[in-house]
PDB file of C-alpha atoms in Angstrom:
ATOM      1  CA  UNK A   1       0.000   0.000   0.000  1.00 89.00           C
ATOM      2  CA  UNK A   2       1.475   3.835  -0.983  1.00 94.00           C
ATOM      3  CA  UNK A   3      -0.088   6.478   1.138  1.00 96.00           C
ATOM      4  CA  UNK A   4       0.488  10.338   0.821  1.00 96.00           C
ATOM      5  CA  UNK A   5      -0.199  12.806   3.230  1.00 96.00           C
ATOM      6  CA  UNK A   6      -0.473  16.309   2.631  1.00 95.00           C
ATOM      7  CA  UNK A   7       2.420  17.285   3.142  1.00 94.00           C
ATOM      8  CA  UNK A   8       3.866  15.685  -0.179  1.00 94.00           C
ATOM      9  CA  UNK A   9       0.671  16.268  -2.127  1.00 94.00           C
ATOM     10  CA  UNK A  10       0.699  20.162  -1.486  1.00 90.00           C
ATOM     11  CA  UNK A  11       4.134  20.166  -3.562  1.00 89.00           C
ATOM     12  CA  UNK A  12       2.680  20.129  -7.235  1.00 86.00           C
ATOM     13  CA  UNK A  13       5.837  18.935  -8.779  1.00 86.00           C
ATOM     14  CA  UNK A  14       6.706  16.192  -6.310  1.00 89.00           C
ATOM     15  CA  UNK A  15       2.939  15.340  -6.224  1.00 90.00           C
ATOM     16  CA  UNK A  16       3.149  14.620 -10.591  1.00 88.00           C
ATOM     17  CA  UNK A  17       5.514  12.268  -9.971  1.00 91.00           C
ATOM     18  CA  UNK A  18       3.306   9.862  -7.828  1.00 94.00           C
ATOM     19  CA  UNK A  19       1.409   7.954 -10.780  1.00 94.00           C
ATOM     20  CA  UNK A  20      -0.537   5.381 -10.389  1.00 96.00           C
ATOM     21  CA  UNK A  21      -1.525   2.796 -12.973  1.00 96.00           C
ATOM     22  CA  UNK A  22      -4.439   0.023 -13.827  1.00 97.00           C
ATOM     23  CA  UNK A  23      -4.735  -2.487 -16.388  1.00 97.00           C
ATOM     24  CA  UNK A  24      -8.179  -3.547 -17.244  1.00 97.00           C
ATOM     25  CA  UNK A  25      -7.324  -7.049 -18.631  1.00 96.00           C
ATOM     26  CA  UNK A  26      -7.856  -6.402 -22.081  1.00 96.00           C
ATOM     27  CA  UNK A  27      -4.930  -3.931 -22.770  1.00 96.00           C
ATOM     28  CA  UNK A  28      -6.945  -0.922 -21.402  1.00 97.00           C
ATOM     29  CA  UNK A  29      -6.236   1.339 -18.346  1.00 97.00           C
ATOM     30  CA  UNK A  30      -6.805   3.702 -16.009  1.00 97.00           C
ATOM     31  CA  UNK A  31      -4.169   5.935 -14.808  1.00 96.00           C
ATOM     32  CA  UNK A  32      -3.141   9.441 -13.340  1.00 95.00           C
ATOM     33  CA  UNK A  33      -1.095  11.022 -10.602  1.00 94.00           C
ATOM     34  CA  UNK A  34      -1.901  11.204  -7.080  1.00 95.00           C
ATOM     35  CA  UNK A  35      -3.208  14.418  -7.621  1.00 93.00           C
ATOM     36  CA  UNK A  36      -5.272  13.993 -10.381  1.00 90.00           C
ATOM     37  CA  UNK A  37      -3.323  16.412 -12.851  1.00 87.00           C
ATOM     38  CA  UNK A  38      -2.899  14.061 -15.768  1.00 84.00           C
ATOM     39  CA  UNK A  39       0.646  14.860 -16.304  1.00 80.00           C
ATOM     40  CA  UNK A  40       1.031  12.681 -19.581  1.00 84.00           C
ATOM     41  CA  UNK A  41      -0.801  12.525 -22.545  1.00 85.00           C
ATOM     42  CA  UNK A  42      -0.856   8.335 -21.889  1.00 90.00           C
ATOM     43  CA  UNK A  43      -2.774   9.548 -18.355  1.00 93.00           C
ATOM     44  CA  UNK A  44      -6.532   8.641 -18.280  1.00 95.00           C
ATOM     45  CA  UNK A  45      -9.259   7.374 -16.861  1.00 97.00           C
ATOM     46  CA  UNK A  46     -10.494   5.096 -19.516  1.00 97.00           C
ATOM     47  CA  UNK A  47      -8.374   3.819 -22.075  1.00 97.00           C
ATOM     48  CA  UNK A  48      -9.890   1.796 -24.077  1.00 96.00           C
ATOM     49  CA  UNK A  49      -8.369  -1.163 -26.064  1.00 95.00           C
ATOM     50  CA  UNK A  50     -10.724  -1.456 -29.318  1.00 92.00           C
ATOM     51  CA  UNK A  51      -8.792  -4.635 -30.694  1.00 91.00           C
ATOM     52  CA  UNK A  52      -7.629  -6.295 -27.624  1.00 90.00           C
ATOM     53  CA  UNK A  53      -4.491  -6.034 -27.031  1.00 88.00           C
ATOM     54  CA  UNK A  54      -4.162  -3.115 -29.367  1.00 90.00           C
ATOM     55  CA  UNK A  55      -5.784  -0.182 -30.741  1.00 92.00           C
ATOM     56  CA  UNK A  56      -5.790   2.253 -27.479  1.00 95.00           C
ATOM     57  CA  UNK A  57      -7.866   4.938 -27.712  1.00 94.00           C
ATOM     58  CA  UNK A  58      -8.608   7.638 -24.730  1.00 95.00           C
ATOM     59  CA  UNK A  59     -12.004   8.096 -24.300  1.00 95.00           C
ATOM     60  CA  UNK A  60     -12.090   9.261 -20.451  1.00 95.00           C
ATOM     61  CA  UNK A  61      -9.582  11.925 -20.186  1.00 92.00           C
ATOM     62  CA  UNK A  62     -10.852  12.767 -16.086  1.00 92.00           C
ATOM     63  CA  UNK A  63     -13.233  13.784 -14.337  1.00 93.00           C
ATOM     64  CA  UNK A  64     -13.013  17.427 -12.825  1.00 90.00           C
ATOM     65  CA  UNK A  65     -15.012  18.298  -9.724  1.00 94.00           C
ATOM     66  CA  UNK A  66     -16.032  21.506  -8.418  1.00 94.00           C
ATOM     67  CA  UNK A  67     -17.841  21.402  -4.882  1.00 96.00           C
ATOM     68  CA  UNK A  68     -20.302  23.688  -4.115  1.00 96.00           C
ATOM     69  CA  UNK A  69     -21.013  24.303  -0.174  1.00 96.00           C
ATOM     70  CA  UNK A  70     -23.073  27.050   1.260  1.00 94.00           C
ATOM     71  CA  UNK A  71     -22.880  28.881  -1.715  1.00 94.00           C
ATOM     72  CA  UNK A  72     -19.309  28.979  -1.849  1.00 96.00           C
ATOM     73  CA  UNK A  73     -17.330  26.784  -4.713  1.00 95.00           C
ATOM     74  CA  UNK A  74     -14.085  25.045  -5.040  1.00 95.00           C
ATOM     75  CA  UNK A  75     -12.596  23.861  -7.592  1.00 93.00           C
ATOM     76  CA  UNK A  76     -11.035  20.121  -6.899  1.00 93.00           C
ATOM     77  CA  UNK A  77      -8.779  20.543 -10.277  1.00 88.00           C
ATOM     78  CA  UNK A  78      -5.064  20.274 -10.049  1.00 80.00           C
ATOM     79  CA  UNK A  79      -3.589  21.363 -13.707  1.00 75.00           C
ATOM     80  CA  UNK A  80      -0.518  23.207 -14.856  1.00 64.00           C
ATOM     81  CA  UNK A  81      -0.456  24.753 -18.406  1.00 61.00           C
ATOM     82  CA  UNK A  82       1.727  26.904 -19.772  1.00 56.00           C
ATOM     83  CA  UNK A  83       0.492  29.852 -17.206  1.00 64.00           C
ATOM     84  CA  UNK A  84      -2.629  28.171 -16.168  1.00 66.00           C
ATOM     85  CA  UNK A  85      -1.999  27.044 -12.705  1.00 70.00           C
ATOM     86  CA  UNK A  86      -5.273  25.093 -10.985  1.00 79.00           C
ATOM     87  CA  UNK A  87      -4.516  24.389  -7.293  1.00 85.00           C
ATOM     88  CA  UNK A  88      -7.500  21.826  -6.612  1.00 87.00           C
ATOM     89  CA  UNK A  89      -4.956  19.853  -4.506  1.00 89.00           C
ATOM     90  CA  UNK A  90      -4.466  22.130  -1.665  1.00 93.00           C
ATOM     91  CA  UNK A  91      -7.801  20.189  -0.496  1.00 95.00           C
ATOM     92  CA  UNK A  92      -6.562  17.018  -0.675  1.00 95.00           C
ATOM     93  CA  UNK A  93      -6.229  15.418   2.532  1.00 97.00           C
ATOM     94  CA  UNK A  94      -4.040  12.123   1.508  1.00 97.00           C
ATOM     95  CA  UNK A  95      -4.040   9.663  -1.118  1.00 97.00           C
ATOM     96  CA  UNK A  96      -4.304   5.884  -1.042  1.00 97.00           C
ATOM     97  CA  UNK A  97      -2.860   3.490  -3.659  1.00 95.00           C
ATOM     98  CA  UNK A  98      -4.078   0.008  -2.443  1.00 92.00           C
ATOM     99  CA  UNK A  99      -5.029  -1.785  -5.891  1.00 90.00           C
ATOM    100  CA  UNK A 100      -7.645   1.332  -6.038  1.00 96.00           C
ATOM    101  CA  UNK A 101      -6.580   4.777  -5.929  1.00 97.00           C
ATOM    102  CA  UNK A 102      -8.726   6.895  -3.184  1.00 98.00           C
ATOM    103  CA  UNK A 103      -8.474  10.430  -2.932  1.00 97.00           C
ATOM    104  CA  UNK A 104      -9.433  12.540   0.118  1.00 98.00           C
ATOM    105  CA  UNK A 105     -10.329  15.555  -0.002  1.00 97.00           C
ATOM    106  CA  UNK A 106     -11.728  17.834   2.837  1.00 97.00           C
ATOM    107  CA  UNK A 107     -13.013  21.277   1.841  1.00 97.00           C
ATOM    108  CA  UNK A 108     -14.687  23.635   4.406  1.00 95.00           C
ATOM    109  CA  UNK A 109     -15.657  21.147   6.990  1.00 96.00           C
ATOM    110  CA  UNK A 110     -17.050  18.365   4.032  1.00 97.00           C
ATOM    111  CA  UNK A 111     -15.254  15.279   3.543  1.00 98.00           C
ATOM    112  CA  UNK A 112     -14.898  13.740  -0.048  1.00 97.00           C
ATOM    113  CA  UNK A 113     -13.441  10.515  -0.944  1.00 98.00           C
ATOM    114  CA  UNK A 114     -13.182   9.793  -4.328  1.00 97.00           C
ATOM    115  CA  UNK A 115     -11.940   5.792  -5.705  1.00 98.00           C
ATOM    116  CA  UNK A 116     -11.334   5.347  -9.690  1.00 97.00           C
ATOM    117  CA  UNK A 117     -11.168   1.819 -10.423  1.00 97.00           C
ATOM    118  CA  UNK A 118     -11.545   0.321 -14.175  1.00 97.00           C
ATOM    119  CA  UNK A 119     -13.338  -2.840 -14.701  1.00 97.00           C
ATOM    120  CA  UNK A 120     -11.846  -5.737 -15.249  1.00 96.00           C
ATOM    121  CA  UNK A 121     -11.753  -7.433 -19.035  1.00 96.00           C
ATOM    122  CA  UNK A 122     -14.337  -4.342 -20.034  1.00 96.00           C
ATOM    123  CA  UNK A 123     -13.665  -0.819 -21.336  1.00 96.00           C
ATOM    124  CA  UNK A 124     -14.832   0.548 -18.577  1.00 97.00           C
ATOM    125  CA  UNK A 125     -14.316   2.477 -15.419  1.00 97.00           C
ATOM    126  CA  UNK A 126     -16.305   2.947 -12.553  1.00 97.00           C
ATOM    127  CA  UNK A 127     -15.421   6.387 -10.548  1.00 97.00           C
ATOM    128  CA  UNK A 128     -17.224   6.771  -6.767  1.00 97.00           C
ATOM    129  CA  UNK A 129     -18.168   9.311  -4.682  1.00 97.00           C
ATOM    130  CA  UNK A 130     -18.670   9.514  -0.699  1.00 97.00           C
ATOM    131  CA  UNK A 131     -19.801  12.911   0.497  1.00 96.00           C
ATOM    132  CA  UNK A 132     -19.970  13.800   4.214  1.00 97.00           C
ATOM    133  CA  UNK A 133     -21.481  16.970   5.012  1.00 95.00           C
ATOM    134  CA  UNK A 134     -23.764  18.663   7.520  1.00 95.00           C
ATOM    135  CA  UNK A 135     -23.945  21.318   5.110  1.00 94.00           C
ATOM    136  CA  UNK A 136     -25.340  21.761   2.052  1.00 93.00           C
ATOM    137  CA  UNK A 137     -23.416  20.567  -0.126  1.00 95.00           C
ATOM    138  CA  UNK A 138     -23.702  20.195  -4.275  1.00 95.00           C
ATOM    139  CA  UNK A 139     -21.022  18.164  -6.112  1.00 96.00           C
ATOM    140  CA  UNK A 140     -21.068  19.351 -10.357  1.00 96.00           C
ATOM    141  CA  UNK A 141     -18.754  16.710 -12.113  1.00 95.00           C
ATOM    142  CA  UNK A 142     -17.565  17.149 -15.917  1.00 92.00           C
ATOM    143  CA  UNK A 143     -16.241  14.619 -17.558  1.00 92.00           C
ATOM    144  CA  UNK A 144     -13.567  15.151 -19.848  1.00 90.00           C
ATOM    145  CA  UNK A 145     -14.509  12.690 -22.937  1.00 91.00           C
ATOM    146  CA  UNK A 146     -12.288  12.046 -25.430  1.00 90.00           C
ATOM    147  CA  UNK A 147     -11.600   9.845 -28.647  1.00 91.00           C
ATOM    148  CA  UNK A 148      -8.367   9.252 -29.778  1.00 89.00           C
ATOM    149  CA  UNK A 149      -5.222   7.393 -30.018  1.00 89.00           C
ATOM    150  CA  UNK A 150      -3.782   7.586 -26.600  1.00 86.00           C
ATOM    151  CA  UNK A 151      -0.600   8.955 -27.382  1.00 83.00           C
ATOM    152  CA  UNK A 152      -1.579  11.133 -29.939  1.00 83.00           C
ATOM    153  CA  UNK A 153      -2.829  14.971 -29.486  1.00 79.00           C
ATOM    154  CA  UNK A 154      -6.147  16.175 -29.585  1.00 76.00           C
ATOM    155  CA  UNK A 155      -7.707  16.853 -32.959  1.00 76.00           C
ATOM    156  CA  UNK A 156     -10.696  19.168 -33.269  1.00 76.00           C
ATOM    157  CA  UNK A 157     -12.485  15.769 -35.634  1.00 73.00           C
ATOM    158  CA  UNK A 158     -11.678  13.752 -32.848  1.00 72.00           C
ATOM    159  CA  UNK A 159     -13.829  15.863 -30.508  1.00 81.00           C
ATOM    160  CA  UNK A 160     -17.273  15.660 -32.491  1.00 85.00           C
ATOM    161  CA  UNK A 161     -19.647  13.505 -31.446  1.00 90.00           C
ATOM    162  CA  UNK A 162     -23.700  12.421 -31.946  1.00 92.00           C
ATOM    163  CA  UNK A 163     -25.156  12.716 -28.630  1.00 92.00           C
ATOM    164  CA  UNK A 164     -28.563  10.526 -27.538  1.00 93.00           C
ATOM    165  CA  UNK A 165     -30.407  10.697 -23.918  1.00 93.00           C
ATOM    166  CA  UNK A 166     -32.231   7.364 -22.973  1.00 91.00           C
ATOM    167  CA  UNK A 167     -33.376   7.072 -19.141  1.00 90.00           C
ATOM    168  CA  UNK A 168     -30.162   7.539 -16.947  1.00 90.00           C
ATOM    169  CA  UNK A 169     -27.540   6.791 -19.903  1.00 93.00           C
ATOM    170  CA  UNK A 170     -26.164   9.132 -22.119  1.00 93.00           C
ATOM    171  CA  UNK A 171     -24.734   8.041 -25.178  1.00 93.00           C
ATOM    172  CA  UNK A 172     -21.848   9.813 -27.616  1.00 92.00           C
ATOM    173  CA  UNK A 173     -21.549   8.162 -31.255  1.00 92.00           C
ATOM    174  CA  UNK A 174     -17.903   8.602 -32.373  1.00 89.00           C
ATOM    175  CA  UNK A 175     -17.285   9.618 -36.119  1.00 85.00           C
ATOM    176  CA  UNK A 176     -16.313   6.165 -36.550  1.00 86.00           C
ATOM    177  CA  UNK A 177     -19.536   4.546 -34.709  1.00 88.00           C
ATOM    178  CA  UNK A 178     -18.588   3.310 -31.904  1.00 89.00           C
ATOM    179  CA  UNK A 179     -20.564   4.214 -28.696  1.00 90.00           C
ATOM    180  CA  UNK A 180     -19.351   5.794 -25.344  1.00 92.00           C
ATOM    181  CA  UNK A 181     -21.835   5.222 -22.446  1.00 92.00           C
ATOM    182  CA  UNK A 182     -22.654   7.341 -19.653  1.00 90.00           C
ATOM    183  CA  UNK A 183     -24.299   6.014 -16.939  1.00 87.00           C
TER     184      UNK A 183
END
């Protein structure tokens, strides 16, 4: 088991070095940092083999979180670009690597673990949320979807999708056809 207090998870360099890493069985993955900043364009939540053991294509980027409480927000992001400097992980409390990866975060008084954990021989990956408040709390999550090689760059074509709403599933239709699921 890794565990990170902190202490070492306050320092945003030393923090990007902490990466953690899942296989899914089929020659998918998860992965990130401790902190959630995605430091490599190979970092995601769902990778996606299409031909197992081959073909990887990102489809889940991450997931970024912004907490609402009383009113007040914060922003759960850690990122560094170029100037852009997101400092989400100032409210994380410690990180667990145990064969899941659990984040905790505590943010005015509200406790929020968070465990990222693909499934195995699908493309799939199932991300969790505990909340413990005695205020009111509101947690908005956006999920960064994606569709493309996973070491490759973005590309604007790669970004367009068909989207479809049935009960508690959303569905995107890549250019190619295949289907991401929400759920």
């Amino acid at each position: 088991m890794y565990l990170y207090d902190k202490k070492e998870l306050s320092n945003f360099e030393r923090a990007n070095t902490l990466e953690w890493y899942l296989p899914n069985g089929l020659g998918g993955y998860s992965s990130s940092t401790a902190i959630n900043s995605n430091y490599r364009k190979h970092n995601g939540y769902l990778v996606a083999s299409l031909n197992p053991p081959v073909n990887r294509m990102m489809i889940l980027n991450k997931v970024c979180e912004e907490v609402i409480i009383d009113n007040e927000v914060f922003d759960l992001e850690a990122t560094q670009y170029q100037d852009n400097i997101k400092d989400g992980n100032k409210y994380l409390e410690s990180f667990e690597y145990n064969y899941i990866p659990t984040f905790n975060y505590f943010v005015n008084d509200v406790t929020i673990k968070k465990q990222v954990c693909p499934i195995y021989n699908k493309n799939s990956v199932a991300i969790t949320y505990v909340i413990n408040s005695k205020k009111n709390c509101v947690i908005n999550l956006i999920p960064f979807i994606n569709y493309k090689e996973h070491g490759d760059a973005n590309k604007l074509e790669n970004l367009k999708f068909k989207k479809e709403e049935k009960e508690n599933v959303v569905i995107f239709k890549t250019v190619d056809n295949h289907k991401i699921y929400f759920n």
